[in-house]
CSV table of N, CA, C and O in Angstrom, one decimal:
chain,number,residue,atom,x,y,z
W,19,MET,N,83.7,106.1,118.2
W,19,MET,CA,84.6,105.1,117.9
W,19,MET,C,85.8,105.1,118.8
W,19,MET,O,86.3,106.2,119.1
W,20,GLU,N,86.3,104.0,119.3
W,20,GLU,CA,87.3,104.0,120.3
W,20,GLU,C,88.7,104.5,119.8
W,20,GLU,O,89.4,105.1,120.5
W,21,GLU,N,88.9,104.2,118.5
W,21,GLU,CA,90.2,104.6,117.9
W,21,GLU,C,90.3,106.2,117.8
W,21,GLU,O,91.4,106.7,118.0
W,22,GLU,N,89.2,106.9,117.7
W,22,GLU,CA,89.2,108.3,117.6
W,22,GLU,C,89.6,108.9,118.9
W,22,GLU,O,90.3,109.9,119.0
W,23,LYS,N,89.2,108.3,120.0
W,23,LYS,CA,89.6,108.8,121.4
W,23,LYS,C,91.1,108.6,121.6
W,23,LYS,O,91.7,109.5,122.2
W,24,ALA,N,91.6,107.5,121.2
W,24,ALA,CA,93.0,107.2,121.4
W,24,ALA,C,94.0,107.8,120.4
W,24,ALA,O,95.2,107.8,120.6
W,25,GLY,N,93.4,108.2,119.3
W,25,GLY,CA,94.3,108.7,118.2
W,25,GLY,C,94.7,107.6,117.3
W,25,GLY,O,94.5,106.4,117.6
W,26,VAL,N,95.3,108.0,116.2
W,26,VAL,CA,95.8,107.1,115.2
W,26,VAL,C,97.3,107.3,115.0
W,26,VAL,O,97.7,108.5,114.9
W,27,ARG,N,98.1,106.3,114.9
W,27,ARG,CA,99.5,106.4,114.6
W,27,ARG,C,99.7,107.2,113.3
W,27,ARG,O,98.9,107.0,112.3
W,28,LEU,N,100.7,108.1,113.2
W,28,LEU,CA,100.8,109.0,112.1
W,28,LEU,C,101.1,108.2,110.8
W,28,LEU,O,100.5,108.6,109.8
W,29,ASN,N,101.8,107.1,110.8
W,29,ASN,CA,102.1,106.4,109.6
W,29,ASN,C,100.8,105.8,109.0
W,29,ASN,O,100.6,105.8,107.8
W,30,LYS,N,99.9,105.3,109.9
W,30,LYS,CA,98.6,104.8,109.5
W,30,LYS,C,97.7,105.9,108.9
W,30,LYS,O,97.0,105.7,107.9
W,31,TYR,N,97.8,107.0,109.6
W,31,TYR,CA,97.0,108.2,109.2
W,31,TYR,C,97.4,108.6,107.7
W,31,TYR,O,96.5,108.8,106.9
W,32,LEU,N,98.7,108.7,107.5
W,32,LEU,CA,99.1,109.0,106.1
W,32,LEU,C,98.8,108.0,105.1
W,32,LEU,O,98.4,108.3,104.0
W,33,SER,N,98.9,106.7,105.5
W,33,SER,CA,98.5,105.6,104.6
W,33,SER,C,97.0,105.6,104.3
W,33,SER,O,96.6,105.5,103.1
W,34,ASP,N,96.2,105.8,105.3
W,34,ASP,CA,94.7,105.9,105.1
W,34,ASP,C,94.3,107.1,104.3
W,34,ASP,O,93.3,107.0,103.6
W,35,ALA,N,95.1,108.1,104.3
W,35,ALA,CA,94.8,109.3,103.5
W,35,ALA,C,95.2,109.2,102.1
W,35,ALA,O,95.0,110.0,101.2
W,36,GLY,N,95.9,108.1,101.8
W,36,GLY,CA,96.4,107.8,100.4
W,36,GLY,C,97.7,108.5,100.0
W,36,GLY,O,98.0,108.6,98.8
W,37,ILE,N,98.4,109.0,101.0
W,37,ILE,CA,99.6,109.7,100.7
W,37,ILE,C,100.8,108.7,100.3
W,37,ILE,O,101.5,109.0,99.3
W,38,CYS,N,101.0,107.7,101.1
W,38,CYS,CA,102.0,106.7,100.9
W,38,CYS,C,101.8,105.5,101.7
W,38,CYS,O,100.8,105.5,102.5
W,39,SER,N,102.7,104.5,101.6
W,39,SER,CA,102.5,103.3,102.4
W,39,SER,C,103.0,103.6,103.8
W,39,SER,O,103.7,104.7,104.1
W,40,ARG,N,102.8,102.7,104.8
W,40,ARG,CA,103.2,103.0,106.1
W,40,ARG,C,104.7,103.0,106.2
W,40,ARG,O,105.3,103.8,106.9
W,41,ARG,N,105.4,102.2,105.5
W,41,ARG,CA,106.9,102.2,105.5
W,41,ARG,C,107.4,103.4,104.9
W,41,ARG,O,108.4,104.0,105.4
W,42,GLN,N,106.9,103.9,103.8
W,42,GLN,CA,107.3,105.2,103.2
W,42,GLN,C,107.0,106.3,104.2
W,42,GLN,O,107.8,107.2,104.3
W,43,ALA,N,105.9,106.2,104.9
W,43,ALA,CA,105.5,107.3,105.9
W,43,ALA,C,106.6,107.3,107.0
W,43,ALA,O,107.0,108.4,107.4
W,44,ASP,N,107.0,106.2,107.5
W,44,ASP,CA,108.0,106.1,108.5
W,44,ASP,C,109.3,106.8,108.1
W,44,ASP,O,109.9,107.6,108.8
W,45,GLN,N,109.7,106.6,106.8
W,45,GLN,CA,110.9,107.2,106.3
W,45,GLN,C,110.8,108.7,106.2
W,45,GLN,O,111.7,109.4,106.6
W,46,CYS,N,109.6,109.1,105.7
W,46,CYS,CA,109.4,110.6,105.6
W,46,CYS,C,109.3,111.3,107.0
W,46,CYS,O,109.8,112.4,107.1
W,47,ILE,N,108.8,110.6,107.9
W,47,ILE,CA,108.7,111.1,109.3
W,47,ILE,C,110.2,111.3,109.8
W,47,ILE,O,110.5,112.3,110.4
W,48,GLU,N,111.0,110.3,109.6
W,48,GLU,CA,112.4,110.3,110.0
W,48,GLU,C,113.2,111.4,109.4
W,48,GLU,O,114.0,112.1,110.0
W,49,GLU,N,112.8,111.7,108.1
W,49,GLU,CA,113.5,112.8,107.3
W,49,GLU,C,112.9,114.2,107.7
W,49,GLU,O,113.4,115.2,107.2
W,50,GLY,N,111.9,114.2,108.5
W,50,GLY,CA,111.4,115.5,109.0
W,50,GLY,C,110.5,116.2,108.0
W,50,GLY,O,110.3,117.4,108.0
W,51,LYS,N,109.9,115.4,107.1
W,51,LYS,CA,109.0,116.0,106.1
W,51,LYS,C,107.5,116.1,106.5
W,51,LYS,O,106.7,116.5,105.8
W,52,VAL,N,107.2,115.7,107.8
W,52,VAL,CA,105.9,115.7,108.3
W,52,VAL,C,105.8,116.5,109.5
W,52,VAL,O,106.6,116.4,110.4
W,53,SER,N,104.7,117.3,109.6
W,53,SER,CA,104.5,118.1,110.8
W,53,SER,C,103.0,117.9,111.3
W,53,SER,O,102.1,117.7,110.5
W,54,ILE,N,102.9,118.1,112.6
W,54,ILE,CA,101.5,118.1,113.2
W,54,ILE,C,101.4,119.3,114.0
W,54,ILE,O,102.2,119.6,114.9
W,55,ASP,N,100.4,120.1,113.6
W,55,ASP,CA,100.1,121.4,114.3
W,55,ASP,C,101.3,122.3,114.4
W,55,ASP,O,101.6,122.9,115.4
W,56,GLY,N,102.1,122.3,113.4
W,56,GLY,CA,103.3,123.2,113.3
W,56,GLY,C,104.6,122.7,113.9
W,56,GLY,O,105.6,123.3,113.7
W,57,HIS,N,104.6,121.5,114.5
W,57,HIS,CA,105.9,121.0,115.0
W,57,HIS,C,106.2,119.7,114.2
W,57,HIS,O,105.4,119.0,113.8
W,58,THR,N,107.5,119.5,114.1
W,58,THR,CA,108.0,118.3,113.3
W,58,THR,C,107.6,117.1,114.0
W,58,THR,O,107.9,116.9,115.2
W,59,ALA,N,107.0,116.2,113.3
W,59,ALA,CA,106.5,114.9,113.9
W,59,ALA,C,107.7,114.0,114.2
W,59,ALA,O,108.7,114.1,113.6
W,60,VAL,N,107.4,113.1,115.1
W,60,VAL,CA,108.4,112.0,115.5
W,60,VAL,C,107.8,110.7,115.3
W,60,VAL,O,106.5,110.5,115.3
W,61,MET,N,108.6,109.7,115.2
W,61,MET,CA,108.1,108.3,115.0
W,61,MET,C,107.2,107.9,116.2
W,61,MET,O,107.5,108.2,117.3
W,62,GLY,N,106.1,107.2,115.8
W,62,GLY,CA,105.2,106.7,116.9
W,62,GLY,C,104.2,107.7,117.4
W,62,GLY,O,103.3,107.4,118.2
W,63,GLU,N,104.3,109.0,116.9
W,63,GLU,CA,103.3,110.0,117.3
W,63,GLU,C,101.9,109.7,116.8
W,63,GLU,O,101.7,109.1,115.8
W,64,LYS,N,100.9,110.1,117.6
W,64,LYS,CA,99.6,109.9,117.2
W,64,LYS,C,98.9,111.2,116.8
W,64,LYS,O,99.2,112.2,117.3
W,65,VAL,N,97.9,111.0,115.9
W,65,VAL,CA,97.1,112.1,115.4
W,65,VAL,C,95.7,112.0,116.0
W,65,VAL,O,95.1,110.9,115.9
W,66,PHE,N,95.2,113.1,116.5
W,66,PHE,CA,93.9,113.1,117.1
W,66,PHE,C,93.0,114.0,116.2
W,66,PHE,O,93.5,114.8,115.5
W,67,PRO,N,91.7,113.7,116.3
W,67,PRO,CA,90.8,114.5,115.5
W,67,PRO,C,91.0,116.0,115.7
W,67,PRO,O,91.2,116.5,116.8
W,68,GLY,N,90.9,116.8,114.6
W,68,GLY,CA,91.1,118.2,114.7
W,68,GLY,C,92.5,118.7,114.5
W,68,GLY,O,92.7,119.9,114.4
W,69,GLN,N,93.5,117.8,114.6
W,69,GLN,CA,94.9,118.2,114.4
W,69,GLN,C,95.2,118.4,112.9
W,69,GLN,O,94.6,117.8,112.1
W,70,ARG,N,96.1,119.3,112.6
W,70,ARG,CA,96.5,119.7,111.2
W,70,ARG,C,97.8,118.9,110.9
W,70,ARG,O,98.8,119.2,111.5
W,71,VAL,N,97.8,118.1,109.9
W,71,VAL,CA,98.9,117.3,109.5
W,71,VAL,C,99.4,117.9,108.1
W,71,VAL,O,98.6,118.1,107.2
W,72,VAL,N,100.7,118.1,108.0
W,72,VAL,CA,101.3,118.7,106.8
W,72,VAL,C,102.4,117.7,106.3
W,72,VAL,O,103.2,117.3,107.1
W,73,PHE,N,102.3,117.3,105.0
W,73,PHE,CA,103.3,116.4,104.4
W,73,PHE,C,104.0,117.1,103.3
W,73,PHE,O,103.3,117.6,102.3
W,74,CYS,N,105.3,117.3,103.4
W,74,CYS,CA,106.1,118.0,102.4
W,74,CYS,C,105.5,119.3,102.0
W,74,CYS,O,105.4,119.7,100.8
W,75,GLY,N,105.0,120.1,103.0
W,75,GLY,CA,104.5,121.4,102.8
W,75,GLY,C,103.1,121.5,102.4
W,75,GLY,O,102.6,122.6,102.2
W,76,LYS,N,102.4,120.4,102.2
W,76,LYS,CA,101.0,120.4,101.8
W,76,LYS,C,100.1,119.8,102.9
W,76,LYS,O,100.4,118.8,103.4
W,77,PRO,N,99.0,120.4,103.2
W,77,PRO,CA,98.1,119.9,104.2
W,77,PRO,C,97.5,118.5,103.8
W,77,PRO,O,97.2,118.3,102.6
W,78,VAL,N,97.4,117.6,104.7
W,78,VAL,CA,96.8,116.3,104.4
W,78,VAL,C,95.3,116.3,104.8
W,78,VAL,O,94.9,116.7,105.9
W,79,LYS,N,94.5,115.9,103.8
W,79,LYS,CA,93.1,115.8,104.1
W,79,LYS,C,92.8,114.6,105.0
W,79,LYS,O,93.3,113.6,104.8
W,80,GLU,N,92.0,114.9,106.0
W,80,GLU,CA,91.7,113.8,107.0
W,80,GLU,C,91.0,112.6,106.3
W,80,GLU,O,90.1,112.8,105.5
W,81,PRO,N,91.5,111.4,106.5
W,81,PRO,CA,90.9,110.2,105.9
W,81,PRO,C,89.5,110.0,106.3
W,81,PRO,O,89.2,110.2,107.5
W,82,SER,N,88.7,109.5,105.4
W,82,SER,CA,87.3,109.2,105.8
W,82,SER,C,87.0,107.8,105.5
W,82,SER,O,87.3,107.2,104.5
W,83,GLU,N,86.2,107.2,106.4
W,83,GLU,CA,85.8,105.8,106.3
W,83,GLU,C,84.8,105.6,105.1
W,83,GLU,O,84.7,104.6,104.5
W,84,ASN,N,84.0,106.7,104.9
W,84,ASN,CA,83.0,106.6,103.9
W,84,ASN,C,83.4,107.2,102.5
W,84,ASN,O,82.6,107.5,101.7
W,85,GLN,N,84.7,107.4,102.4
W,85,GLN,CA,85.2,108.0,101.1
W,85,GLN,C,85.0,107.0,100.0
W,85,GLN,O,85.3,105.8,100.0
W,86,LYS,N,84.4,107.5,98.9
W,86,LYS,CA,84.2,106.7,97.7
W,86,LYS,C,85.4,106.7,96.8
W,86,LYS,O,86.1,107.7,96.6
W,87,VAL,N,85.7,105.5,96.3
W,87,VAL,CA,86.8,105.3,95.4
W,87,VAL,C,86.3,104.9,94.0
W,87,VAL,O,85.6,103.8,93.9
W,88,PRO,N,86.5,105.7,93.0
W,88,PRO,CA,86.0,105.3,91.7
W,88,PRO,C,86.8,104.1,91.1
W,88,PRO,O,88.1,104.1,91.2
W,89,ILE,N,86.2,103.2,90.6
W,89,ILE,CA,86.8,102.0,90.0
W,89,ILE,C,86.3,101.9,88.5
W,89,ILE,O,85.1,101.9,88.3
W,90,ALA,N,87.2,101.8,87.6
W,90,ALA,CA,86.9,101.6,86.2
W,90,ALA,C,87.4,100.3,85.7
W,90,ALA,O,88.5,99.9,86.0
W,91,PHE,N,86.6,99.6,84.9
W,91,PHE,CA,87.1,98.4,84.3
W,91,PHE,C,86.5,98.2,82.9
W,91,PHE,O,85.5,98.8,82.6
W,92,HIS,N,87.1,97.3,82.2
W,92,HIS,CA,86.7,97.1,80.8
W,92,HIS,C,86.5,95.7,80.5
W,92,HIS,O,87.2,94.8,80.9
């Protein structure tokens, strides 16, 4: 996939992982709550496959395109 080679913007990565919205992610990045491979992330930074992303001290699970989402209705 072409996107994997170029990386994904950090705010989209966090959004796709279900952490928060892109705008909320931008705010958290500005506040220094996000790190990539041990360094504090900056706005516009990209995440590449194999990198470790930490949000508020907790590792972020890599988003998956094939991730199943349970839906319940009545």
